[in-house]
Amino acid sequence: MRATRKYKALPYNPKLKQRARELRRAGNLAEVLLWNHLKKKQLLGLDFDRQKIIGNYIVDFYCAEKSLVLEVDGSSHIGREAYDAERDAFLTGLGLTVLHISASDVENSLASVMALLHGHSALGG
């Protein structure tokens, strides 16, 4: 069941709605591969959203029930470490847990990534 109160209590910038939609449509390979294992509650029965707007940021995946953000870090994050740190600080300030997963790991070892997520304490593992 979606944790509606947690879901709707997050800050939301409606100006990012079109950009989030574009990101969902475009989807990079690692995000699409991971999404295929997260959607329809395939991971521990948890409901994830893809390209969720939180404040002035769009996160790759969000699970309201666990207050969890999953970020797939690929080449687009190179040189953006300060931006990522600022975003992570904002998200953790909202009480969210942020997990970073390497795009390379998703693309080359998806089974290992899924095993890691199954056992991660943020997901109750």
PDB file of C-alpha atoms in Angstrom:
ATOM      1  CA  MET A   1       0.000   0.000   0.000  1.00  0.00           C
ATOM      2  CA  ARG A   2       1.310   3.428  -0.918  1.00  0.00           C
ATOM      3  CA  ALA A   3       2.303   5.529   2.074  1.00  0.00           C
ATOM      4  CA  THR A   4       0.113   8.393   0.861  1.00  0.00           C
ATOM      5  CA  ARG A   5       0.792  10.737   3.759  1.00  0.00           C
ATOM      6  CA  LYS A   6       4.571  10.456   3.263  1.00  0.00           C
ATOM      7  CA  TYR A   7       4.141  10.662  -0.483  1.00  0.00           C
ATOM      8  CA  LYS A   8       2.076  13.846  -0.503  1.00  0.00           C
ATOM      9  CA  ALA A   9       3.985  15.565   2.303  1.00  0.00           C
ATOM     10  CA  LEU A  10       7.082  15.989   0.139  1.00  0.00           C
ATOM     11  CA  PRO A  11       7.811  19.373  -1.443  1.00  0.00           C
ATOM     12  CA  TYR A  12       6.943  19.432  -5.141  1.00  0.00           C
ATOM     13  CA  ASN A  13       7.915  21.814  -7.939  1.00  0.00           C
ATOM     14  CA  PRO A  14       5.192  21.516 -10.621  1.00  0.00           C
ATOM     15  CA  LYS A  15       7.470  23.259 -13.146  1.00  0.00           C
ATOM     16  CA  LEU A  16       9.487  20.009 -13.324  1.00  0.00           C
ATOM     17  CA  LYS A  17       6.526  17.857 -14.354  1.00  0.00           C
ATOM     18  CA  GLN A  18       7.267  17.973 -18.093  1.00  0.00           C
ATOM     19  CA  ARG A  19      10.984  17.298 -17.536  1.00  0.00           C
ATOM     20  CA  ALA A  20      10.190  14.264 -15.358  1.00  0.00           C
ATOM     21  CA  ARG A  21       7.878  12.968 -18.082  1.00  0.00           C
ATOM     22  CA  GLU A  22      10.638  13.428 -20.687  1.00  0.00           C
ATOM     23  CA  LEU A  23      13.138  11.564 -18.497  1.00  0.00           C
ATOM     24  CA  ARG A  24      10.706   8.661 -18.073  1.00  0.00           C
ATOM     25  CA  ARG A  25      10.228   8.447 -21.834  1.00  0.00           C
ATOM     26  CA  ALA A  26      13.933   8.721 -22.676  1.00  0.00           C
ATOM     27  CA  GLY A  27      15.211   6.409 -19.932  1.00  0.00           C
ATOM     28  CA  ASN A  28      18.830   5.376 -20.012  1.00  0.00           C
ATOM     29  CA  LEU A  29      19.707   1.679 -20.198  1.00  0.00           C
ATOM     30  CA  ALA A  30      20.644   1.214 -16.530  1.00  0.00           C
ATOM     31  CA  GLU A  31      17.478   2.931 -15.294  1.00  0.00           C
ATOM     32  CA  VAL A  32      15.264   0.897 -17.618  1.00  0.00           C
ATOM     33  CA  LEU A  33      16.929  -2.359 -16.547  1.00  0.00           C
ATOM     34  CA  LEU A  34      16.493  -1.536 -12.866  1.00  0.00           C
ATOM     35  CA  TRP A  35      12.932  -0.271 -13.385  1.00  0.00           C
ATOM     36  CA  ASN A  36      12.009  -3.608 -14.949  1.00  0.00           C
ATOM     37  CA  HIS A  37      12.842  -5.184 -11.555  1.00  0.00           C
ATOM     38  CA  LEU A  38      11.221  -2.507  -9.380  1.00  0.00           C
ATOM     39  CA  LYS A  39       7.901  -1.849 -11.101  1.00  0.00           C
ATOM     40  CA  LYS A  40       4.721  -3.680 -10.164  1.00  0.00           C
ATOM     41  CA  LYS A  41       6.024  -4.238  -6.623  1.00  0.00           C
ATOM     42  CA  GLN A  42       8.559  -6.859  -7.719  1.00  0.00           C
ATOM     43  CA  LEU A  43      11.103  -5.873  -5.061  1.00  0.00           C
ATOM     44  CA  LEU A  44       9.848  -7.040  -1.659  1.00  0.00           C
ATOM     45  CA  GLY A  45       6.302  -5.954  -2.550  1.00  0.00           C
ATOM     46  CA  LEU A  46       7.338  -2.279  -2.438  1.00  0.00           C
ATOM     47  CA  ASP A  47       5.795   0.405  -4.647  1.00  0.00           C
ATOM     48  CA  PHE A  48       8.383   2.529  -6.470  1.00  0.00           C
ATOM     49  CA  ASP A  49       7.921   5.628  -8.600  1.00  0.00           C
ATOM     50  CA  ARG A  50      10.242   6.492 -11.454  1.00  0.00           C
ATOM     51  CA  GLN A  51      11.519  10.051 -12.023  1.00  0.00           C
ATOM     52  CA  LYS A  52       9.783  11.409  -8.926  1.00  0.00           C
ATOM     53  CA  ILE A  53       9.819  15.156  -8.297  1.00  0.00           C
ATOM     54  CA  ILE A  54      10.943  16.016  -4.773  1.00  0.00           C
ATOM     55  CA  GLY A  55      11.426  19.727  -4.202  1.00  0.00           C
ATOM     56  CA  ASN A  56      13.470  21.109  -7.074  1.00  0.00           C
ATOM     57  CA  TYR A  57      14.970  17.706  -7.912  1.00  0.00           C
ATOM     58  CA  ILE A  58      13.915  14.706  -9.946  1.00  0.00           C
ATOM     59  CA  VAL A  59      15.076  11.451  -8.373  1.00  0.00           C
ATOM     60  CA  ASP A  60      15.458   8.236 -10.367  1.00  0.00           C
ATOM     61  CA  PHE A  61      13.316   6.030  -8.094  1.00  0.00           C
ATOM     62  CA  TYR A  62      11.345   6.685  -4.918  1.00  0.00           C
ATOM     63  CA  CYS A  63       9.637   4.347  -2.450  1.00  0.00           C
ATOM     64  CA  ALA A  64       7.301   6.263  -0.108  1.00  0.00           C
ATOM     65  CA  GLU A  65       6.743   3.295   2.203  1.00  0.00           C
ATOM     66  CA  LYS A  66      10.456   3.151   3.048  1.00  0.00           C
ATOM     67  CA  SER A  67      11.225   6.876   2.525  1.00  0.00           C
ATOM     68  CA  LEU A  68      13.890   5.699   0.101  1.00  0.00           C
ATOM     69  CA  VAL A  69      15.459   7.267  -2.977  1.00  0.00           C
ATOM     70  CA  LEU A  70      17.470   5.111  -5.391  1.00  0.00           C
ATOM     71  CA  GLU A  71      19.832   6.970  -7.689  1.00  0.00           C
ATOM     72  CA  VAL A  72      21.511   5.275 -10.636  1.00  0.00           C
ATOM     73  CA  ASP A  73      24.821   7.053 -11.131  1.00  0.00           C
ATOM     74  CA  GLY A  74      26.273   6.954 -14.616  1.00  0.00           C
ATOM     75  CA  SER A  75      28.366   9.249 -16.763  1.00  0.00           C
ATOM     76  CA  SER A  76      25.922  12.150 -16.337  1.00  0.00           C
ATOM     77  CA  HIS A  77      27.049  12.422 -12.703  1.00  0.00           C
ATOM     78  CA  ILE A  78      30.736  12.924 -13.540  1.00  0.00           C
ATOM     79  CA  GLY A  79      31.776  16.442 -12.596  1.00  0.00           C
ATOM     80  CA  ARG A  80      28.481  17.017 -10.766  1.00  0.00           C
ATOM     81  CA  GLU A  81      29.593  15.782  -7.370  1.00  0.00           C
ATOM     82  CA  ALA A  82      28.816  19.104  -5.647  1.00  0.00           C
ATOM     83  CA  TYR A  83      25.311  19.164  -7.140  1.00  0.00           C
ATOM     84  CA  ASP A  84      24.727  15.546  -6.120  1.00  0.00           C
ATOM     85  CA  ALA A  85      25.935  16.260  -2.573  1.00  0.00           C
ATOM     86  CA  GLU A  86      23.592  19.262  -2.340  1.00  0.00           C
ATOM     87  CA  ARG A  87      20.670  17.186  -3.608  1.00  0.00           C
ATOM     88  CA  ASP A  88      21.482  14.345  -1.190  1.00  0.00           C
ATOM     89  CA  ALA A  89      21.681  16.784   1.728  1.00  0.00           C
ATOM     90  CA  PHE A  90      18.273  18.199   0.797  1.00  0.00           C
ATOM     91  CA  LEU A  91      16.738  14.731   0.518  1.00  0.00           C
ATOM     92  CA  THR A  92      18.230  13.441   3.767  1.00  0.00           C
ATOM     93  CA  GLY A  93      17.044  16.655   5.424  1.00  0.00           C
ATOM     94  CA  LEU A  94      13.519  15.510   4.520  1.00  0.00           C
ATOM     95  CA  GLY A  95      14.177  12.252   6.365  1.00  0.00           C
ATOM     96  CA  LEU A  96      14.783  10.229   3.194  1.00  0.00           C
ATOM     97  CA  THR A  97      17.479   7.611   2.739  1.00  0.00           C
ATOM     98  CA  VAL A  98      19.430   7.951  -0.515  1.00  0.00           C
ATOM     99  CA  LEU A  99      21.119   4.908  -2.049  1.00  0.00           C
ATOM    100  CA  HIS A 100      23.461   5.330  -4.999  1.00  0.00           C
ATOM    101  CA  ILE A 101      23.892   2.488  -7.450  1.00  0.00           C
ATOM    102  CA  SER A 102      26.440   2.499 -10.224  1.00  0.00           C
ATOM    103  CA  ALA A 103      24.958   2.356 -13.732  1.00  0.00           C
ATOM    104  CA  SER A 104      27.818   0.049 -14.655  1.00  0.00           C
ATOM    105  CA  ASP A 105      26.832  -2.364 -11.871  1.00  0.00           C
ATOM    106  CA  VAL A 106      23.211  -2.360 -13.055  1.00  0.00           C
ATOM    107  CA  GLU A 107      24.229  -3.000 -16.658  1.00  0.00           C
ATOM    108  CA  ASN A 108      26.884  -5.637 -15.918  1.00  0.00           C
ATOM    109  CA  SER A 109      25.708  -7.319 -12.721  1.00  0.00           C
ATOM    110  CA  LEU A 110      21.999  -6.724 -12.240  1.00  0.00           C
ATOM    111  CA  ALA A 111      21.560  -9.904 -10.185  1.00  0.00           C
ATOM    112  CA  SER A 112      24.151  -8.636  -7.689  1.00  0.00           C
ATOM    113  CA  VAL A 113      22.445  -5.243  -7.491  1.00  0.00           C
ATOM    114  CA  MET A 114      19.088  -6.897  -6.815  1.00  0.00           C
ATOM    115  CA  ALA A 115      20.648  -9.130  -4.144  1.00  0.00           C
ATOM    116  CA  LEU A 116      22.170  -6.048  -2.517  1.00  0.00           C
ATOM    117  CA  LEU A 117      18.801  -4.281  -2.533  1.00  0.00           C
ATOM    118  CA  HIS A 118      17.011  -7.353  -1.129  1.00  0.00           C
ATOM    119  CA  GLY A 119      19.411  -7.403   1.812  1.00  0.00           C
ATOM    120  CA  HIS A 120      19.732  -3.665   2.412  1.00  0.00           C
ATOM    121  CA  SER A 121      18.579  -2.459   5.813  1.00  0.00           C
ATOM    122  CA  ALA A 122      16.760   0.534   4.280  1.00  0.00           C
ATOM    123  CA  LEU A 123      14.410  -1.963   2.651  1.00  0.00           C
ATOM    124  CA  GLY A 124      13.990  -4.090   5.733  1.00  0.00           C
ATOM    125  CA  GLY A 125      16.506  -6.730   4.650  1.00  0.00           C
TER     126      GLY A 125
END
